[in-house]
Structures are given as C-alpha cells and as structure tokens.
Amino acid sequence: MNIKALNGFKDVLPGEVEQWQRVETAARDIFARFNFSEIRLPILEKTDLFARAIGETTDIVEKEMYTFVDKQVTMRPEATASLLRAYIEHGLHVQKPVQRLFTIGPMFRHERPQKGRLRQFHQMDVEVLGSADPRVDAELMAMGALLLHELGLSVTLEMNSLGCPACRPAFRTALLTFLEERHESLCDDCKRRSSTNPLRVLDCKNPRCREQVLEAPSLLDFLCAGCADHLRLVQEGLEQLGVVYSLNKFMVRGLDYYTRTTFEFITADLGAQAAVGAGGRYDGLVEQLGGPKVSGIGFALGMERLVLLLQQQETEAASASPALFVAGIGEQASGYAFGLTHALRRAGMAVAMDLEGRSLKSQMKQAGKLKAANVLIIGDDELAASLAQIRNMNTQQQQNVELQETAATVQALLQLTSSSPLTSTSI
Ligand code: ATP
Ligand code: MG
C-alpha cells in the first residue's frame, strides 16, 4: 500500500526546513525586541468559538473549517480566536493591562490547494490586547515591515479603516444600494454575499467583481469623528516611524471582527496569493467573546508564503553544514573518531562522521556533499603515532594535528576550525 500525504498537506524536508528556521528565528528575535511574549495554544477548539469570533458568513466559517461534526470541535483556522479564548479564560488582562503576545503554529482551512495556499499552513501571529492607542497600530505595522525587511524580502504595506459599529452601518447601506444596481454582473458567491455580508464583495478575487466594485463607495468617506481621528493618528505614527504604506479602500479582510485599522503585507511575486501577512484592530471582539471590554489588534504572517518568497527572491539560506567531518579509517581509528566526535559536539561544534566503515575516498566524497568546512582524517597507523591530518575543504590545505588527551585535542580542533583558512603553523 502506497500511502501519500493528504492533498493540501505538505512535508517540509531538509533543505527547505532551514528556510523555515530562518523565518522563525528572525521573527522570534524581532518579537523579543518589541517586547512580546510567546503563548502556545491548542489546535482543536469548540466550533462555536470560531463561528462567533470570525463570523458566520465569512468564507472561513462557511466553507473552510475542518470540523468534527459529531464532536462540535474544529481544527483552528486562525489564531486570534484561540488566543482570545485563552486570554479570557486565564484572566490575562488582570495580570497586565496591556498584553503583547505571539504564537507560531499550524492552521487548517479546507480550500483549494495551490502554490502558497495549503490546507495545513503555518502562521506567526501577534496580538496586542488592552490598548486602543493608534500608535500601537503603527508600531505593529512597523514591526511587520522590519521583520520582512530583515528577511531581505521586498513587500508593500496596504492599509484601510473599516470604521466601527457607529459608522459602518451607513456605509453598509450605501454599499448595498450600489451592489443592488450591479447584482446581475456579480459572481454567484457575491450575489449571495451582497445581502448577507456586502463588505466581502469588495474583497472578491473574481476579476468581474473587481471591475464592478471599482466605483463603489469608500468606507473612508463614512468614518465617524473617532475613527477618522484614529486613522489620522495611525498615519502620523507610520510617518514618524518611516514606514512606507498606501491606503487601499477595497481592503475589507475576510473576517468579521475587524474595526478601524486593517492592513496587509502584499507581494507581487506569488500570483493570486498576494498577501504574506494581514491583520487589524478588533476593538469589540474580546467583550463579544465574554471577556472584559478591552481593545485588541493583531496580525498574522503566512510562513509558507514567506518561505516561497525567500526561495524566489534567492536570498541566502542559512547553511546547516558541519564545521568538521571526522573520517576514521580502520577499526581502531573509527572507534577513536566516534568518541572524539561526541566530545567535539559537547563542546558546541557541528560535527559529522561516517559510521559505516567506508573507504577514505568515499568519506571524503560524503564530506564534500555535506559541505563540511574541514575534514579530520585519522588512520590506524596515525592513531598509533598520535597524529591526524586536518584538511580545509575550501583551500585544500592540509596539516598535522597532534592527538593529545581528548580535552586538549578538542581545544586544538576548536581553534583550528574557527580560523579559516588554516594557517601553516602546526600545534
Ligand atoms: P487569502 O486572501 O490569501 O486567502 P486570508 O485573508 O484568508 O488570505 P488571513 O486569514 O488574514 O488570510 O491569514 C493571514 C495570512 O496567512 C495570509 O496573509 C497568508 O499569508 C496566510 N494564509 C492564509 N490562508 C492560507 C493558506 N490556505 N495557505 C497558506 N497560507 C495562508
Ligand atoms: Mg483566505
């Protein structure tokens, strides 16, 4: 029986996994610099949590969730709802008036798999709970932009304001009127959506719908004084921090909970999968889920898309090559190499060795494949004379290494492999 991974579920193999690690390491570093703490959340939650948080008439809840119907539980399609559930459940607002949290892990959505769109995908998600300050919005966008910049990726930032429950209804009415006039030209999804969730039509990817909504009213013209002020201050903050962005009046995002600021990091290099990250403010959501009346804002970056961009934009992957390959030739030498390798690893060096008793030629080949920086060659005769040879694989220079007692040999080798190219002074 030949069992393969499910459609839309993907293994990350060595060779690619280094890029994932690079993305995650860069993110953890930035999150720490911005004073965020990690939170780890379960993958399975009550279905009701997502239906209530994300919205019954969103694509995610209507058609993308992995739900076990008999148990009324769902594999999380995004992180915000789960994170808020945990925030409320553990009274995290009592511990700290402003919580800055991040979480990294897999999400599940039953959509049509394609490049940059999987059924199990991974997000790095950041949330700030307890602050309505527009500077937090600017700070978060600046943090996302900085991370993408440090990864060497060129991505643009688009922003919009979705207003609040005070000003959105008037916009909704104006939009409904606008859409009614164009009802026949919309795609089937949008025909249905235009009455249940008209804002979503603005976000439809169908080219015909896109054309239809070009002249649609803009929420920006309907903002109440509070929302307009908030937007102005966010823009001032972005300017102060030197963050480049553009306003996009069509961006509504696929989740119902957003208020005021919404934003997306966009790339031109992944076809239809243009958003590498997205988020926004959700000032009423914590309360709606039964928690305290606190503001919130967050965003999530899609790791698959970041890795694809890293591959496409050909930035250097961090190499996992060993600093040293220990080649023991002969039974005695191989036994000695086994112990020395462990001592070197304990001392912090990345070391590879062959355990199959292969020939010197074959071991040198192996070292080359692994891109080992140096090879230590020990034969039985050399071992008897307490000598070995070390070869710098870059310069092909070779020199003797005296095999002393283990600790001293480890020290000598640490020193030799850290100075590259090898000098000709022997030890
Ligand atoms: P899209 O418009 O591409 O479907 P979305 O608006 O549904 O994205 P969000 O829910 O905002 O996405 O999730 C934030 C990020 O997670 C996206 O910008 C994207 O990078 C990533 N993402 C979302 N869905 C998927 C998926 N199915 N496969 C891979 N990455 C995804
Ligand atoms: Mg989506």
GROMACS .gro file of C-alpha atoms and ligand atoms in nm, residues 59-60 64 109 111 117 121 200 205 253-254 305, ligand 2:
model
   13
   59ASP     CA    1  -1.557   3.220   0.384
   60ILE     CA    2  -1.365   3.058   0.667
   64GLU     CA    3  -1.317   2.630   0.502
  109ARG     CA    4  -0.856   2.559   0.617
  111GLU     CA    5  -0.954   2.546   0.050
  117ARG     CA    6  -0.225   2.801  -0.039
  121PHE     CA    7  -0.048   2.610   0.670
  200ARG     CA    8  -1.694   4.088   0.140
  205LYS     CA    9  -1.087   3.788  -0.618
  253ARG     CA   10  -1.036   4.136   0.509
  254GLY     CA   11  -1.210   3.801   0.533
  305ARG     CA   12   0.444   3.232   0.157
  429MG      MG   13  -0.844   3.304   0.269
   0.00000   0.00000   0.00000
